[in-house]
Short mmCIF file of C-alpha atoms in Angstrom, two decimals:
data_model
loop_
_atom_site.label_atom_id
_atom_site.label_comp_id
_atom_site.label_asym_id
_atom_site.label_seq_id
_atom_site.Cartn_x
_atom_site.Cartn_y
_atom_site.Cartn_z
CA MET F 1 -0.11 0.33 -0.34
CA ALA F 2 1.27 4.03 -0.57
CA ASN F 3 0.98 6.87 0.66
CA LEU F 4 -0.02 10.27 -0.49
CA LYS F 5 2.01 12.61 -2.41
CA GLY F 6 3.40 15.67 -1.71
CA GLY F 7 5.53 17.29 0.93
CA ASN F 8 2.39 18.63 2.22
CA PHE F 9 -1.61 18.58 3.28
CA GLN F 10 -2.33 20.54 -0.21
CA LYS F 11 -0.21 19.05 -2.24
CA GLN F 12 -1.98 15.60 -0.95
CA ILE F 13 -4.96 16.57 -1.18
CA LYS F 14 -4.92 17.18 -4.93
CA ASP F 15 -2.90 14.01 -4.98
CA ALA F 16 -6.29 11.83 -3.69
CA PHE F 17 -8.73 14.42 -4.61
CA HIS F 18 -7.30 13.43 -8.89
CA ARG F 19 -6.81 9.05 -6.90
CA LEU F 20 -10.52 9.11 -6.27
CA GLU F 21 -12.52 11.60 -9.99
CA ALA F 22 -13.71 8.91 -11.38
CA PHE F 23 -16.06 11.21 -13.71
CA GLY F 24 -18.02 9.44 -16.52
CA VAL F 25 -17.17 6.41 -15.31
CA GLY F 26 -19.78 4.60 -14.86
CA ARG F 27 -21.13 1.88 -11.95
CA VAL F 28 -22.69 -0.65 -13.55
CA GLY F 29 -21.60 -3.82 -12.34
CA LYS F 30 -18.94 -2.26 -10.74
CA ASN F 31 -18.87 -2.07 -6.95
CA ASP F 32 -16.48 1.15 -6.02
CA ASN F 33 -15.89 4.23 -3.44
CA LEU F 34 -15.13 6.52 -6.09
CA THR F 35 -15.48 10.36 -6.71
CA HIS F 36 -18.51 9.49 -9.91
CA SER F 37 -20.45 12.74 -9.30
CA ASP F 38 -19.80 16.81 -8.75
CA LYS F 39 -22.04 17.22 -5.68
CA LEU F 40 -19.56 13.82 -4.79
CA ALA F 41 -16.44 15.80 -5.39
CA GLU F 42 -17.34 18.67 -3.39
CA LYS F 43 -17.63 17.10 -0.37
CA ARG F 44 -14.63 14.77 -0.10
CA GLU F 45 -12.75 18.49 -0.93
CA MET F 46 -14.66 19.81 2.13
CA TYR F 47 -13.48 16.42 4.44
CA LEU F 48 -9.92 16.59 3.27
CA ALA F 49 -9.66 20.54 3.58
CA ASP F 50 -11.85 20.32 7.44
CA VAL F 51 -9.65 17.33 8.61
CA SER F 52 -6.24 18.22 6.86
CA LYS F 53 -7.55 22.11 8.88
CA PHE F 54 -7.68 19.98 12.22
CA PHE F 55 -4.57 17.51 11.78
CA GLN F 56 -2.09 21.65 11.02
CA SER F 57 -3.48 23.13 14.77
CA GLN F 58 -2.97 19.88 16.68
CA ASN F 59 0.40 20.01 15.15
CA LEU F 60 0.93 17.09 13.13
CA GLU F 61 2.64 16.11 10.39
CA GLY F 62 4.07 13.97 7.77
CA LYS F 63 1.34 12.01 4.81
CA LEU F 64 -2.35 12.77 5.41
CA ASN F 65 -3.83 9.06 5.40
CA ASN F 66 -1.09 8.16 8.03
CA LEU F 67 -3.22 10.23 10.36
CA PHE F 68 -6.37 8.71 9.34
CA THR F 69 -5.66 6.22 12.87
CA LYS F 70 -8.19 6.05 15.87
CA ASP F 71 -7.33 8.06 17.97
CA ASN F 72 -7.19 11.26 15.24
CA LEU F 73 -10.27 10.14 13.95
CA ASP F 74 -12.02 10.10 16.98
CA LYS F 75 -10.45 13.76 17.88
CA PHE F 76 -11.33 15.18 15.05
CA PHE F 77 -14.65 14.25 14.60
CA ASN F 78 -15.64 15.16 18.74
CA GLN F 79 -14.55 18.78 17.47
CA ARG F 80 -16.37 18.28 13.48
CA LEU F 81 -19.25 17.19 14.39
CA GLU F 82 -19.70 18.42 17.00
CA ASP F 83 -23.21 21.18 17.83
CA LEU F 84 -24.38 18.94 13.97
CA SER F 85 -28.30 17.23 14.37
CA ILE F 86 -27.31 13.64 14.57
CA LYS F 87 -28.03 12.52 11.01
CA THR F 88 -25.98 15.41 9.74
CA GLN F 89 -23.30 13.93 11.82
CA GLU F 90 -24.11 10.29 10.37
CA ASN F 91 -24.37 11.28 6.71
CA TYR F 92 -20.09 13.05 7.63
CA LEU F 93 -19.73 9.75 8.90
CA ARG F 94 -20.77 8.13 6.08
CA GLY F 95 -19.63 10.30 3.91
CA PHE F 96 -15.89 9.64 5.21
CA SER F 97 -15.59 5.93 5.86
CA SER F 98 -16.70 5.79 1.86
CA MET F 99 -14.26 8.42 1.60
CA LEU F 100 -11.05 6.48 2.75
CA LYS F 101 -11.97 3.25 1.19
CA GLY F 102 -11.93 4.71 -2.32
CA LEU F 103 -8.45 5.68 -1.08
CA GLU F 104 -7.69 1.69 0.21
CA GLN F 105 -9.31 0.95 -3.73
CA GLN F 106 -6.93 2.86 -4.67
CA ASN F 107 -3.60 1.06 -3.15
CA ILE F 108 -3.58 4.12 -0.29
CA HIS F 109 -2.72 2.96 3.54
CA ILE F 110 -5.00 4.03 6.11
CA PRO F 111 -3.95 2.98 9.11
CA LEU F 112 -7.57 2.55 10.57
CA HIS F 113 -8.89 0.24 9.64
CA TYR F 114 -6.20 -2.24 10.75
CA GLU F 115 -6.59 -0.48 14.32
CA ASP F 116 -10.59 -0.79 14.68
CA LYS F 117 -12.60 -2.61 11.44
CA ASP F 118 -16.22 -1.21 13.67
CA PHE F 119 -15.12 2.60 13.69
CA PHE F 120 -17.50 3.90 12.05
CA ASP F 121 -20.35 1.40 11.79
CA ASN F 122 -20.10 2.43 16.42
CA ARG F 123 -19.40 5.72 16.29
CA VAL F 124 -22.62 5.72 13.67
CA SER F 125 -24.40 2.55 16.82
CA ILE F 126 -23.71 5.45 19.26
CA LEU F 127 -25.49 8.16 17.27
CA LYS F 128 -28.64 5.72 16.85
CA ASP F 129 -28.60 5.25 20.51
CA GLN F 130 -28.58 9.34 21.24
CA ALA F 131 -31.52 9.52 18.53
CA GLU F 132 -33.50 7.40 21.24
CA ILE F 133 -33.11 9.83 23.42
CA ILE F 134 -33.00 12.96 22.85
CA ILE F 135 -35.38 15.27 23.88
CA GLU F 136 -35.82 18.77 23.28
CA ASN F 137 -34.82 20.16 26.90
CA ARG F 138 -31.53 19.45 27.14
CA TYR F 139 -31.81 20.81 30.57
CA ILE F 140 -30.36 18.58 34.25
CA ASP F 141 -32.81 18.76 36.97
CA ASN F 142 -30.58 18.60 40.41
CA VAL F 143 -26.95 18.32 38.06
CA GLU F 144 -25.24 18.74 40.99
CA ASN F 145 -26.73 15.44 42.65
CA ILE F 146 -26.37 13.85 39.16
CA ILE F 147 -22.75 14.52 39.55
CA SER F 148 -22.22 13.05 42.71
CA ASN F 149 -24.16 9.89 41.68
CA LEU F 150 -21.40 9.58 39.25
CA TYR F 151 -18.76 10.64 41.67
CA GLU F 152 -19.64 7.22 43.38
CA ASP F 153 -20.83 4.92 40.00
CA ARG F 154 -16.83 6.79 38.52
CA ALA F 155 -14.70 8.96 40.19
CA ILE F 156 -12.82 9.92 36.72
CA THR F 157 -16.07 10.18 34.97
CA GLY F 158 -17.95 12.50 37.91
CA LEU F 159 -14.83 14.07 37.89
CA ILE F 160 -14.90 15.63 34.31
CA ALA F 161 -19.12 15.62 34.44
CA GLN F 162 -17.67 18.56 36.61
CA CYS F 163 -15.06 19.81 35.00
CA GLN F 164 -17.62 20.35 31.73
CA TYR F 165 -20.78 21.89 34.26
CA ASP F 166 -18.23 24.44 36.32
CA LEU F 167 -16.01 25.93 33.74
CA SER F 168 -19.05 25.02 30.74
CA ILE F 169 -16.34 23.52 27.89
CA ARG F 170 -16.94 20.12 25.92
CA GLN F 171 -16.78 16.77 26.58
CA GLU F 172 -13.05 16.99 24.53
CA GLU F 173 -11.71 20.16 26.59
CA ALA F 174 -12.25 18.15 29.63
CA PHE F 175 -10.06 15.46 29.17
CA GLU F 176 -8.27 17.24 27.60
CA LEU F 177 -7.81 19.64 30.88
CA ILE F 178 -7.53 16.42 32.97
CA LYS F 179 -4.73 15.07 30.91
CA ASN F 180 -2.97 17.55 30.61
CA PRO F 181 -3.71 20.16 34.38
CA THR F 182 0.00 21.98 34.83
CA GLN F 183 -0.40 23.17 30.64
CA TYR F 184 -2.94 24.51 31.58
CA LEU F 185 -3.95 25.77 35.84
CA GLU F 186 -2.50 29.08 37.37
CA ASN F 187 -3.21 30.50 39.40
CA GLY F 188 -6.81 29.00 40.49
CA ARG F 189 -7.13 30.62 36.92
CA VAL F 190 -8.03 27.55 33.70
CA GLU F 191 -5.64 29.84 30.73
CA ASN F 192 -5.39 29.19 27.66
CA LEU F 193 -8.13 26.27 27.15
CA ILE F 194 -8.47 25.56 23.03
CA GLY F 195 -11.81 25.08 22.23
CA LYS F 196 -13.84 24.35 18.90
CA GLY F 197 -11.89 25.64 15.64
CA ASN F 198 -8.88 26.30 17.24
CA HIS F 199 -11.05 28.98 18.91
CA THR F 200 -8.35 29.60 22.49
CA TYR F 201 -11.05 30.29 25.92
CA GLU F 202 -11.13 33.04 27.77
CA SER F 203 -9.93 32.84 31.17
CA LYS F 204 -11.49 31.23 33.39
CA GLU F 205 -11.61 31.10 37.26
CA ILE F 206 -11.65 27.64 38.97
CA SER F 207 -12.89 26.69 42.50
CA PHE F 208 -9.78 25.47 44.36
CA GLU F 209 -11.93 22.38 45.53
CA LEU F 210 -11.84 21.72 42.03
CA GLU F 211 -7.90 22.83 41.20
CA GLN F 212 -6.86 20.02 43.48
CA LYS F 213 -9.46 17.22 42.22
CA ILE F 214 -8.12 17.81 38.96
CA LEU F 215 -4.27 18.35 40.45
CA ASN F 216 -4.33 15.77 42.51
CA ASN F 217 -6.39 13.01 40.51
CA GLN F 218 -4.70 9.14 40.07
CA GLU F 219 -7.33 7.13 37.74
CA GLU F 220 -6.30 7.01 34.82
CA LEU F 221 -8.33 8.57 32.23
CA ILE F 222 -11.34 6.56 30.48
CA SER F 223 -12.01 6.41 27.24
CA LYS F 224 -14.95 8.51 25.77
CA THR F 225 -17.06 5.34 24.95
CA THR F 226 -17.08 4.47 28.07
CA TYR F 227 -17.96 7.78 29.78
CA TYR F 228 -20.32 8.18 26.92
CA ASN F 229 -21.85 4.40 28.66
CA ASP F 230 -21.73 6.31 32.35
CA LEU F 231 -23.57 8.87 31.21
CA GLN F 232 -26.26 6.57 29.86
CA LYS F 233 -27.42 5.54 33.24
CA TYR F 234 -29.08 9.04 33.68
CA ASP F 235 -30.51 9.12 30.48
CA ILE F 236 -29.07 11.82 29.95
CA SER F 237 -25.33 12.62 27.22
CA SER F 238 -22.08 14.26 28.22
CA HIS F 239 -22.81 18.25 26.54
CA ASP F 240 -26.31 18.01 28.68
CA PHE F 241 -23.44 19.85 30.79
CA ARG F 242 -22.46 22.32 29.05
CA PHE F 243 -26.44 23.12 28.06
CA THR F 244 -27.67 22.80 31.97
CA SER F 245 -24.21 25.40 32.14
CA ALA F 246 -25.47 27.92 29.55
CA ARG F 247 -28.43 28.52 31.69
CA ASP F 248 -27.91 28.50 34.76
CA LYS F 249 -24.89 30.72 34.77
CA TYR F 250 -27.79 32.93 32.14
CA GLU F 251 -30.27 33.07 34.76
CA GLU F 252 -27.48 33.89 37.55
CA LYS F 253 -26.43 36.79 35.62
CA ILE F 254 -29.98 37.87 34.77
CA ASN F 255 -30.88 37.82 38.69
CA SER F 256 -27.87 40.14 38.85
CA GLY F 257 -29.70 42.93 37.46
CA ILE F 258 -28.56 42.63 33.98
CA SER F 259 -29.65 42.93 30.45
CA GLU F 260 -30.59 40.21 29.50
CA LYS F 261 -28.12 41.20 25.47
CA GLU F 262 -25.77 41.55 28.12
CA ALA F 263 -25.69 38.25 30.20
CA LYS F 264 -25.47 36.92 26.62
CA LEU F 265 -23.11 38.26 25.55
CA GLN F 266 -21.00 37.16 29.02
CA ILE F 267 -22.55 33.86 28.27
CA SER F 268 -22.08 33.51 24.79
CA GLU F 269 -17.94 34.02 25.65
CA MET F 270 -18.08 31.67 28.63
CA LEU F 271 -19.18 29.27 26.41
CA ASN F 272 -16.71 30.03 23.97
CA HIS F 273 -18.63 30.69 21.33
CA LYS F 274 -17.83 32.41 17.91
CA ARG F 275 -21.76 33.43 16.53
CA GLU F 276 -25.03 34.83 19.31
CA GLU F 277 -27.38 32.09 17.53
CA ILE F 278 -25.34 29.23 18.82
CA THR F 279 -25.83 30.41 22.12
CA ASP F 280 -29.71 31.26 21.47
CA TYR F 281 -29.47 27.52 20.27
CA TYR F 282 -28.44 26.66 23.62
CA LEU F 283 -30.94 29.17 25.64
CA LYS F 284 -33.73 27.63 23.90
CA ARG F 285 -33.16 23.92 24.40
CA THR F 286 -32.69 24.59 28.17
CA GLU F 287 -36.07 26.79 28.56
#
């Protein structure tokens, strides 16, 4: 199996696109995953641009195809698919999977399929499970009790959940903070934590209690699948902590006497949102 040609991602993307190109080639009697239409070509250009931009944000180098490992793609999809509908996430995963299969059919080495042949099927399966339990209101009643129960079930799960709720951060960011605490904790604040789209959060105050829990943690990080399964016992998903945090902090600001517009602006900054309508979406889902 070969690697994509080119000394940088842009050249390798062009090589990938060329290898997949099969415009005007009939598909009758064939079972391939090549690019037979302009519409599919547009989607695959998007997939390749998205993933290469993410790899660059992670300071990953080398051949693009060799970076398609389970760990790298898990991180990429966790960031790229967040805030998208279940159906959009499923379509993205299936489209990306088809593209990788096409590259393999063109003799390009894809390490993922040697690490986990069911990678995409497993992610889609989790999405379908989520779709069955998702309700319009994403607010977690008695969130502090839920977090306390999670600590009792599995201490590291409780810690991840508390980080998400207290700091209003995503699952991926909570994992990163717990994994590398000294990189981000400084004088009672969380500094330089990078969120979705490679946007850095504003400095966040952290309670002494939570800071000490993170710094003194001796538990190994669990997989995101295990975290998902732990939360399923309570019929919640990881992102519900962020929704709930947004609503609770919004209400606190309103009760302090500031205007709705100013409160929403502050919540948007806290969530590291770059578009106000995303914050509106969060608040509407927790009414």
